[in-house]
Amino acid sequence: MKSTIDKISQISPDQSVVCIIGNDIVPERLILSKSEKEYAQRQLTNKEEFVFINSYNKCIYIVRLKEGQNHYKVREELRRSSYNLRKLIKRNNHTELVITSENVYNEAVLDFAEGLLLSFYSFGKYKTKEEEGVKQNFPAMLLLHGELADSEIKWLVELTNAVYFTRDLINEPVNHLNATMLAGEIKKIGDSAGFKVEVLTKGKIEALKMGGLLAVNKGSVDPPVFCILEWKPSNCLNKNPIVLVGKGIVYDTGGLNIKTGDFMAGMNGDMAGAATVTGVLHTIASTGIPLHVIGLVPSTDNRPGGNAYAQGDIITMFNKLTVEIGNTDAEGRLILADAISYASKYSPELIIDIATLTGSAAMTFGNQAIAVMTNAERKYIDLLDECGKDVYERIAELPFWEEYGELLKSDVADLKNIGGRAAGAIIAGKFLEKFAEFPLIHMDIAGTEMLKKDDYYRLKNGPASGLRLLSTFLKRIAADYSEKK
Ligand code: BES
Ligand code: ZN
Ligand code: ZN
């Protein structure tokens, strides 16, 4: 469940209101008693982050915009303020809540609403009793007031819808979501958003000889799937599609190189890349972005088992390269590599893969940056960086020098799936690059995707890292295309 969003042009005197302000002055148009106004003014003069007034028939929340050198940082502070207010707003049990602004930038109302919606999310479907915190007592309606284009509101609605179901998919445990069930969910989402979904099942994957996906699947009792998502509107502006590839490991035990200690915890979220690709396709399809985009999702669990693939195995990948298995826990790159070489059939303008790929990325950047490696033109990475700041899902680039690729040499096969302990995130990226015949951006979300605690509205467990970033990136690419036309 999620609040519904609507636009209003007139605020009535008995409606509860969040008012975002850009200075320390209580807006005249807020209907307050003299003493309430004086109290609010005192709080603002004391530089409080927000002021709360519980009038007899309504609540007023005044949120002071933080000052900052960078506009993107100011926007993020506002999203964080909404996270900080979420509990208070819930406690007041509003059925509807107006969000308005005074003396601030145009999209402030949207940014606040976005942060608030993302903060209200919870994964409570397996709770049988209603408890504090699980109660869905957020406002049923968020009413946005101000000069807002319908298209901007539509974007907010669809993007936050996508974040909700993407988080749901990531948070599902594997006993409720195996690869086939994931494909079923993707199909449902495609049907409702209007993009095409083709699901290749095991027989077809065998016929295509996707050796990476099949090897990882050998220890599983469930079959693998390979999903092809496609959004191709009649007005699309690009000749060659952009292909998104998402890692869909529905559970990563490590396989025979089993994860020890607590390292297996959270590995139901090892399909976050797959869920994110689905969320991005939903957003661009339901808002009608005029771009041809394809999503590829290889999916299986990675388990030890009687027939599990083993260290020392030599496998033949979809593109005929042979790979020596140095570690069965480096499984993500094997299923992604097959998908990346499969992408060649579309002659893509660009391939972007998104994956919870290495502990190394998490160790390097913690939860604050998505590790990015690329051999694509700078214009793409510059745009991705800009979008990353705007939505505050920042990227940090790692070098992608050819010397790192040399560490993947094998004595017995074309390459090996591991390359020593150092520079693990880069080596994993280099492995993928060997399967890419078209420009590649590789995004490793291992650090940003599995949060132990809330990072504001990026809620713990699976926050759906990279979804707002990639959706915004594609929207901007479409805008650049139409400008050039
Ligand atoms: N799914 C893991 C990566 C991961 C680790 C994601 C921690 C989120 C949090 C991946 O399949 C993996 O196990 N990678 C290994 C690779 C190694 C064996 C070369 C790793 O990073 O340890
Ligand atoms: Zn692994
Ligand atoms: Zn994994």
Short mmCIF file of N, CA, C and O and ligand atoms in Angstrom, two decimals, residues 247 249 252 259 267 270 302 329-332 356-357, ligand 3:
data_model
loop_
_atom_site.label_atom_id
_atom_site.label_comp_id
_atom_site.label_asym_id
_atom_site.label_seq_id
_atom_site.Cartn_x
_atom_site.Cartn_y
_atom_site.Cartn_z
N LYS A 247 21.50 -8.58 -12.60
CA LYS A 247 21.86 -9.86 -11.96
C LYS A 247 20.65 -10.41 -11.19
O LYS A 247 20.15 -9.76 -10.28
N ILE A 249 20.36 -13.38 -9.23
CA ILE A 249 20.61 -14.53 -8.34
C ILE A 249 19.61 -14.45 -7.18
O ILE A 249 19.75 -13.58 -6.31
N ASP A 252 22.17 -16.46 -3.05
CA ASP A 252 23.59 -16.79 -3.26
C ASP A 252 24.18 -17.42 -2.00
O ASP A 252 24.54 -16.74 -1.05
N LYS A 259 29.44 -19.72 1.44
CA LYS A 259 29.68 -18.54 2.26
C LYS A 259 29.67 -18.95 3.73
O LYS A 259 28.77 -19.66 4.16
N MET A 267 21.36 -12.64 1.30
CA MET A 267 21.65 -13.04 -0.09
C MET A 267 20.39 -13.37 -0.90
O MET A 267 20.47 -13.71 -2.07
N ASP A 270 20.27 -10.84 -3.74
CA ASP A 270 21.31 -10.87 -4.79
C ASP A 270 20.69 -10.77 -6.20
O ASP A 270 21.39 -10.86 -7.20
N ASN A 302 22.11 -19.91 -6.45
CA ASN A 302 23.45 -20.49 -6.49
C ASN A 302 23.63 -21.33 -5.23
O ASN A 302 23.73 -20.79 -4.14
N ASP A 329 31.58 -18.93 -5.88
CA ASP A 329 30.88 -17.77 -5.32
C ASP A 329 30.99 -16.55 -6.26
O ASP A 329 30.33 -15.54 -6.05
N ALA A 330 31.83 -16.65 -7.27
CA ALA A 330 31.89 -15.58 -8.28
C ALA A 330 30.94 -15.96 -9.41
O ALA A 330 31.33 -16.13 -10.57
N GLU A 331 29.66 -16.15 -9.04
CA GLU A 331 28.65 -16.67 -9.97
C GLU A 331 27.96 -15.58 -10.76
O GLU A 331 27.52 -15.81 -11.89
N GLY A 332 27.86 -14.39 -10.15
CA GLY A 332 27.11 -13.31 -10.79
C GLY A 332 27.67 -12.98 -12.15
O GLY A 332 26.94 -12.84 -13.15
N THR A 356 24.65 -6.74 -7.75
CA THR A 356 25.30 -6.86 -6.44
C THR A 356 26.47 -7.82 -6.64
O THR A 356 26.39 -8.99 -6.31
N LEU A 357 27.55 -7.29 -7.19
CA LEU A 357 28.56 -8.20 -7.73
C LEU A 357 29.71 -8.56 -6.80
O LEU A 357 30.13 -9.71 -6.76
ZN ZN B 3 26.18 -13.17 -5.85
#
